[in-house]
Amino acid sequence: MQRRPTFWDVTLKAVVAHTVTYFAVGLLAFTLFDYSARFAEPALSTLMRQTDEPIVAAGPLLQPIRGLLFGVVFYLLRIAIFRERDGWLRMWIMLVFVGIFSTFGPTPGSIEGLIYTTLPIRGQLAGLSEVLLQSLLLSVITFAWVRSPDRRWITWLMVILFVIALLLPAMGLILGQIAT
């Protein structure tokens, strides 16, 4: 990487990478783990919204906000992340340790969740594969994209996937409103 990434280089790429990886991994997990059935189970039904609720369908549309927050942090840590060959690993470890295992609230799969929730441990750990994979992909893609600004094909691919990741849930919400 020759030039220093700007705030917008890092932040916009993090927004796009987070939204795309969130949508793709979420869709994969939704299918593989049968979230419709799992979220209806008594242990989860009081914690998780049911998958047919409109706000759940709107989830991907709100992810650019989270991507913006990630981008700000990545920018603040840009020297430690983007100047080093293992920056993607540093980014991922930070996300895993701070954002997954050490949340301030009792999130399932976190240390606090294991201590303070009544959710079965097996159920808490089952969802970890999704968030670990998504955070890994976010780290690898953001790192590679920021460090390779001259590879326009990455930008085109990510922007196309970003539009798809926002368009599909938006269309689903619109069609759901028309059907009711």
PDB file of C-alpha atoms in Angstrom:
ATOM      1  CA  MET A   1       0.000   0.000   0.000  1.00  0.00           C
ATOM      2  CA  GLN A   2       1.587   3.246  -1.091  1.00  0.00           C
ATOM      3  CA  ARG A   3      -0.665   5.992   0.160  1.00  0.00           C
ATOM      4  CA  ARG A   4      -2.305   6.430   3.505  1.00  0.00           C
ATOM      5  CA  PRO A   5      -5.998   5.502   3.438  1.00  0.00           C
ATOM      6  CA  THR A   6      -8.347   8.383   4.111  1.00  0.00           C
ATOM      7  CA  PHE A   7     -11.269   8.304   6.504  1.00  0.00           C
ATOM      8  CA  TRP A   8     -13.659   7.776   3.602  1.00  0.00           C
ATOM      9  CA  ASP A   9     -11.468   5.086   1.981  1.00  0.00           C
ATOM     10  CA  VAL A  10     -11.702   2.996   5.119  1.00  0.00           C
ATOM     11  CA  THR A  11     -15.205   3.859   6.258  1.00  0.00           C
ATOM     12  CA  LEU A  12     -17.090   3.466   2.982  1.00  0.00           C
ATOM     13  CA  LYS A  13     -15.329   0.194   2.243  1.00  0.00           C
ATOM     14  CA  ALA A  14     -16.161  -1.064   5.736  1.00  0.00           C
ATOM     15  CA  VAL A  15     -19.821  -0.075   5.235  1.00  0.00           C
ATOM     16  CA  VAL A  16     -20.021  -1.987   1.965  1.00  0.00           C
ATOM     17  CA  ALA A  17     -17.984  -5.002   3.140  1.00  0.00           C
ATOM     18  CA  HIS A  18     -19.966  -5.318   6.369  1.00  0.00           C
ATOM     19  CA  THR A  19     -23.340  -5.067   4.633  1.00  0.00           C
ATOM     20  CA  VAL A  20     -22.383  -7.615   1.959  1.00  0.00           C
ATOM     21  CA  THR A  21     -20.841 -10.127   4.369  1.00  0.00           C
ATOM     22  CA  TYR A  22     -23.691  -9.694   6.876  1.00  0.00           C
ATOM     23  CA  PHE A  23     -26.266 -10.397   4.162  1.00  0.00           C
ATOM     24  CA  ALA A  24     -24.415 -13.329   2.583  1.00  0.00           C
ATOM     25  CA  VAL A  25     -23.460 -15.096   5.816  1.00  0.00           C
ATOM     26  CA  GLY A  26     -26.863 -14.344   7.344  1.00  0.00           C
ATOM     27  CA  LEU A  27     -28.649 -15.863   4.363  1.00  0.00           C
ATOM     28  CA  LEU A  28     -26.412 -18.924   4.530  1.00  0.00           C
ATOM     29  CA  ALA A  29     -26.949 -19.342   8.292  1.00  0.00           C
ATOM     30  CA  PHE A  30     -30.697 -18.720   7.978  1.00  0.00           C
ATOM     31  CA  THR A  31     -30.886 -21.610   5.527  1.00  0.00           C
ATOM     32  CA  LEU A  32     -28.420 -24.029   7.147  1.00  0.00           C
ATOM     33  CA  PHE A  33     -29.551 -23.507  10.744  1.00  0.00           C
ATOM     34  CA  ASP A  34     -33.297 -23.195  10.012  1.00  0.00           C
ATOM     35  CA  TYR A  35     -33.674 -19.983  11.975  1.00  0.00           C
ATOM     36  CA  SER A  36     -37.442 -19.930  11.484  1.00  0.00           C
ATOM     37  CA  ALA A  37     -37.762 -23.109  13.539  1.00  0.00           C
ATOM     38  CA  ARG A  38     -34.958 -22.305  15.999  1.00  0.00           C
ATOM     39  CA  PHE A  39     -36.248 -18.835  16.853  1.00  0.00           C
ATOM     40  CA  ALA A  40     -39.706 -20.314  17.528  1.00  0.00           C
ATOM     41  CA  GLU A  41     -38.272 -22.725  20.155  1.00  0.00           C
ATOM     42  CA  PRO A  42     -39.279 -21.782  23.721  1.00  0.00           C
ATOM     43  CA  ALA A  43     -35.710 -20.981  24.810  1.00  0.00           C
ATOM     44  CA  LEU A  44     -35.279 -18.421  22.003  1.00  0.00           C
ATOM     45  CA  SER A  45     -38.816 -17.227  21.281  1.00  0.00           C
ATOM     46  CA  THR A  46     -38.762 -14.661  24.093  1.00  0.00           C
ATOM     47  CA  LEU A  47     -35.327 -13.376  23.065  1.00  0.00           C
ATOM     48  CA  MET A  48     -35.405 -13.380  19.268  1.00  0.00           C
ATOM     49  CA  ARG A  49     -37.999 -11.864  16.954  1.00  0.00           C
ATOM     50  CA  GLN A  50     -39.649 -14.337  14.636  1.00  0.00           C
ATOM     51  CA  THR A  51     -38.184 -14.414  11.152  1.00  0.00           C
ATOM     52  CA  ASP A  52     -41.427 -13.385   9.456  1.00  0.00           C
ATOM     53  CA  GLU A  53     -41.546 -10.014  11.243  1.00  0.00           C
ATOM     54  CA  PRO A  54     -40.910  -7.019   8.941  1.00  0.00           C
ATOM     55  CA  ILE A  55     -38.152  -5.585  11.160  1.00  0.00           C
ATOM     56  CA  VAL A  56     -36.191  -8.824  10.709  1.00  0.00           C
ATOM     57  CA  ALA A  57     -36.474  -8.483   6.938  1.00  0.00           C
ATOM     58  CA  ALA A  58     -35.320  -4.870   7.301  1.00  0.00           C
ATOM     59  CA  GLY A  59     -32.194  -5.950   9.215  1.00  0.00           C
ATOM     60  CA  PRO A  60     -29.870  -5.904   6.186  1.00  0.00           C
ATOM     61  CA  LEU A  61     -31.099  -2.417   5.270  1.00  0.00           C
ATOM     62  CA  LEU A  62     -29.849  -1.115   8.622  1.00  0.00           C
ATOM     63  CA  GLN A  63     -26.397  -2.698   8.386  1.00  0.00           C
ATOM     64  CA  PRO A  64     -24.717   0.287   6.717  1.00  0.00           C
ATOM     65  CA  ILE A  65     -25.082   2.019  10.099  1.00  0.00           C
ATOM     66  CA  ARG A  66     -23.089  -0.744  11.810  1.00  0.00           C
ATOM     67  CA  GLY A  67     -20.615  -0.730   8.929  1.00  0.00           C
ATOM     68  CA  LEU A  68     -20.099   2.986   9.511  1.00  0.00           C
ATOM     69  CA  LEU A  69     -19.320   2.340  13.175  1.00  0.00           C
ATOM     70  CA  PHE A  70     -16.845  -0.399  12.247  1.00  0.00           C
ATOM     71  CA  GLY A  71     -15.284   1.891   9.649  1.00  0.00           C
ATOM     72  CA  VAL A  72     -14.686   4.655  12.188  1.00  0.00           C
ATOM     73  CA  VAL A  73     -12.884   2.209  14.494  1.00  0.00           C
ATOM     74  CA  PHE A  74     -10.878   0.699  11.629  1.00  0.00           C
ATOM     75  CA  TYR A  75      -9.851   4.192  10.578  1.00  0.00           C
ATOM     76  CA  LEU A  76      -8.752   5.098  14.100  1.00  0.00           C
ATOM     77  CA  LEU A  77      -6.635   1.926  14.155  1.00  0.00           C
ATOM     78  CA  ARG A  78      -5.511   2.201  10.515  1.00  0.00           C
ATOM     79  CA  ILE A  79      -1.791   2.284  11.277  1.00  0.00           C
ATOM     80  CA  ALA A  80      -1.932  -0.942  13.283  1.00  0.00           C
ATOM     81  CA  ILE A  81      -4.254  -2.587  10.768  1.00  0.00           C
ATOM     82  CA  PHE A  82      -3.534  -1.464   7.212  1.00  0.00           C
ATOM     83  CA  ARG A  83       0.232  -1.034   7.343  1.00  0.00           C
ATOM     84  CA  GLU A  84       0.899  -4.567   8.518  1.00  0.00           C
ATOM     85  CA  ARG A  85       0.734  -7.779   6.487  1.00  0.00           C
ATOM     86  CA  ASP A  86      -1.284  -9.458   9.214  1.00  0.00           C
ATOM     87  CA  GLY A  87      -3.630  -6.482   9.581  1.00  0.00           C
ATOM     88  CA  TRP A  88      -6.651  -8.556   8.571  1.00  0.00           C
ATOM     89  CA  LEU A  89      -5.872 -10.954  11.441  1.00  0.00           C
ATOM     90  CA  ARG A  90      -5.452  -8.074  13.897  1.00  0.00           C
ATOM     91  CA  MET A  91      -8.783  -6.665  12.756  1.00  0.00           C
ATOM     92  CA  TRP A  92     -10.507 -10.037  13.102  1.00  0.00           C
ATOM     93  CA  ILE A  93      -9.071 -10.737  16.554  1.00  0.00           C
ATOM     94  CA  MET A  94     -10.222  -7.282  17.688  1.00  0.00           C
ATOM     95  CA  LEU A  95     -13.733  -7.923  16.385  1.00  0.00           C
ATOM     96  CA  VAL A  96     -13.887 -11.370  17.974  1.00  0.00           C
ATOM     97  CA  PHE A  97     -12.486 -10.391  21.361  1.00  0.00           C
ATOM     98  CA  VAL A  98     -14.253  -7.046  21.771  1.00  0.00           C
ATOM     99  CA  GLY A  99     -17.334  -7.414  19.595  1.00  0.00           C
ATOM    100  CA  ILE A 100     -18.261 -11.055  20.157  1.00  0.00           C
ATOM    101  CA  PHE A 101     -16.743 -12.573  23.299  1.00  0.00           C
ATOM    102  CA  SER A 102     -16.468  -9.456  25.482  1.00  0.00           C
ATOM    103  CA  THR A 103     -19.657  -7.507  24.838  1.00  0.00           C
ATOM    104  CA  PHE A 104     -20.869  -5.307  27.675  1.00  0.00           C
ATOM    105  CA  GLY A 105     -24.292  -6.932  27.640  1.00  0.00           C
ATOM    106  CA  PRO A 106     -25.331 -10.575  27.976  1.00  0.00           C
ATOM    107  CA  THR A 107     -25.278 -11.416  24.286  1.00  0.00           C
ATOM    108  CA  PRO A 108     -25.615 -15.135  23.455  1.00  0.00           C
ATOM    109  CA  GLY A 109     -22.163 -16.613  22.853  1.00  0.00           C
ATOM    110  CA  SER A 110     -20.373 -13.920  24.843  1.00  0.00           C
ATOM    111  CA  ILE A 111     -18.819 -14.383  28.251  1.00  0.00           C
ATOM    112  CA  GLU A 112     -21.621 -12.279  29.758  1.00  0.00           C
ATOM    113  CA  GLY A 113     -24.221 -14.327  27.866  1.00  0.00           C
ATOM    114  CA  LEU A 114     -22.820 -17.579  29.189  1.00  0.00           C
ATOM    115  CA  ILE A 115     -22.901 -16.241  32.750  1.00  0.00           C
ATOM    116  CA  TYR A 116     -26.140 -14.282  32.883  1.00  0.00           C
ATOM    117  CA  THR A 117     -28.596 -15.812  30.427  1.00  0.00           C
ATOM    118  CA  THR A 118     -30.602 -18.971  30.852  1.00  0.00           C
ATOM    119  CA  LEU A 119     -30.085 -19.961  27.231  1.00  0.00           C
ATOM    120  CA  PRO A 120     -28.553 -23.420  26.912  1.00  0.00           C
ATOM    121  CA  ILE A 121     -24.806 -23.282  26.268  1.00  0.00           C
ATOM    122  CA  ARG A 122     -25.164 -25.474  23.180  1.00  0.00           C
ATOM    123  CA  GLY A 123     -27.636 -23.022  21.696  1.00  0.00           C
ATOM    124  CA  GLN A 124     -25.393 -20.054  22.468  1.00  0.00           C
ATOM    125  CA  LEU A 125     -22.355 -21.649  20.885  1.00  0.00           C
ATOM    126  CA  ALA A 126     -24.302 -22.763  17.792  1.00  0.00           C
ATOM    127  CA  GLY A 127     -24.625 -19.187  16.581  1.00  0.00           C
ATOM    128  CA  LEU A 128     -20.924 -18.466  16.950  1.00  0.00           C
ATOM    129  CA  SER A 129     -20.025 -20.034  13.612  1.00  0.00           C
ATOM    130  CA  GLU A 130     -22.123 -17.397  11.838  1.00  0.00           C
ATOM    131  CA  VAL A 131     -20.626 -14.384  13.606  1.00  0.00           C
ATOM    132  CA  LEU A 132     -17.074 -15.744  13.466  1.00  0.00           C
ATOM    133  CA  LEU A 133     -17.346 -16.345   9.719  1.00  0.00           C
ATOM    134  CA  GLN A 134     -18.961 -12.967   9.044  1.00  0.00           C
ATOM    135  CA  SER A 135     -16.367 -11.076  11.087  1.00  0.00           C
ATOM    136  CA  LEU A 136     -13.555 -12.993   9.361  1.00  0.00           C
ATOM    137  CA  LEU A 137     -14.906 -12.146   5.910  1.00  0.00           C
ATOM    138  CA  LEU A 138     -15.422  -8.516   6.932  1.00  0.00           C
ATOM    139  CA  SER A 139     -11.801  -8.328   8.078  1.00  0.00           C
ATOM    140  CA  VAL A 140     -10.284 -10.019   5.040  1.00  0.00           C
ATOM    141  CA  ILE A 141     -12.345  -8.119   2.469  1.00  0.00           C
ATOM    142  CA  THR A 142     -11.981  -4.695   4.095  1.00  0.00           C
ATOM    143  CA  PHE A 143      -8.238  -5.208   4.578  1.00  0.00           C
ATOM    144  CA  ALA A 144      -7.652  -6.376   0.997  1.00  0.00           C
ATOM    145  CA  TRP A 145      -9.852  -3.672  -0.501  1.00  0.00           C
ATOM    146  CA  VAL A 146      -8.290  -0.793   1.451  1.00  0.00           C
ATOM    147  CA  ARG A 147      -4.772  -2.030   0.687  1.00  0.00           C
ATOM    148  CA  SER A 148      -5.496  -2.447  -3.040  1.00  0.00           C
ATOM    149  CA  PRO A 149      -7.207   0.762  -4.152  1.00  0.00           C
ATOM    150  CA  ASP A 150      -5.933   0.287  -7.719  1.00  0.00           C
ATOM    151  CA  ARG A 151      -7.880  -2.961  -8.232  1.00  0.00           C
ATOM    152  CA  ARG A 152     -11.095  -1.484  -9.571  1.00  0.00           C
ATOM    153  CA  TRP A 153     -12.711  -4.882 -10.083  1.00  0.00           C
ATOM    154  CA  ILE A 154     -12.959  -5.295  -6.286  1.00  0.00           C
ATOM    155  CA  THR A 155     -14.796  -1.986  -6.063  1.00  0.00           C
ATOM    156  CA  TRP A 156     -17.198  -2.901  -8.857  1.00  0.00           C
ATOM    157  CA  LEU A 157     -17.894  -6.347  -7.420  1.00  0.00           C
ATOM    158  CA  MET A 158     -18.457  -5.056  -3.896  1.00  0.00           C
ATOM    159  CA  VAL A 159     -20.728  -2.208  -5.018  1.00  0.00           C
ATOM    160  CA  ILE A 160     -22.841  -4.610  -7.117  1.00  0.00           C
ATOM    161  CA  LEU A 161     -23.124  -7.023  -4.175  1.00  0.00           C
ATOM    162  CA  PHE A 162     -23.950  -4.097  -1.856  1.00  0.00           C
ATOM    163  CA  VAL A 163     -26.812  -2.992  -4.099  1.00  0.00           C
ATOM    164  CA  ILE A 164     -28.122  -6.567  -4.254  1.00  0.00           C
ATOM    165  CA  ALA A 165     -27.832  -6.948  -0.454  1.00  0.00           C
ATOM    166  CA  LEU A 166     -29.999  -3.847  -0.014  1.00  0.00           C
ATOM    167  CA  LEU A 167     -32.351  -4.361  -2.946  1.00  0.00           C
ATOM    168  CA  LEU A 168     -33.494  -7.895  -2.094  1.00  0.00           C
ATOM    169  CA  PRO A 169     -34.698  -7.152   1.461  1.00  0.00           C
ATOM    170  CA  ALA A 170     -36.265  -3.870   0.295  1.00  0.00           C
ATOM    171  CA  MET A 171     -38.182  -5.732  -2.423  1.00  0.00           C
ATOM    172  CA  GLY A 172     -39.212  -8.371   0.118  1.00  0.00           C
ATOM    173  CA  LEU A 173     -40.600  -5.709   2.425  1.00  0.00           C
ATOM    174  CA  ILE A 174     -42.464  -3.985  -0.401  1.00  0.00           C
ATOM    175  CA  LEU A 175     -43.928  -7.241  -1.720  1.00  0.00           C
ATOM    176  CA  GLY A 176     -44.878  -8.238   1.836  1.00  0.00           C
ATOM    177  CA  GLN A 177     -46.807  -4.980   2.245  1.00  0.00           C
ATOM    178  CA  ILE A 178     -48.552  -5.472  -1.079  1.00  0.00           C
ATOM    179  CA  ALA A 179     -49.575  -9.033  -0.128  1.00  0.00           C
ATOM    180  CA  THR A 180     -51.219  -7.913   3.128  1.00  0.00           C
TER     181      THR A 180
END
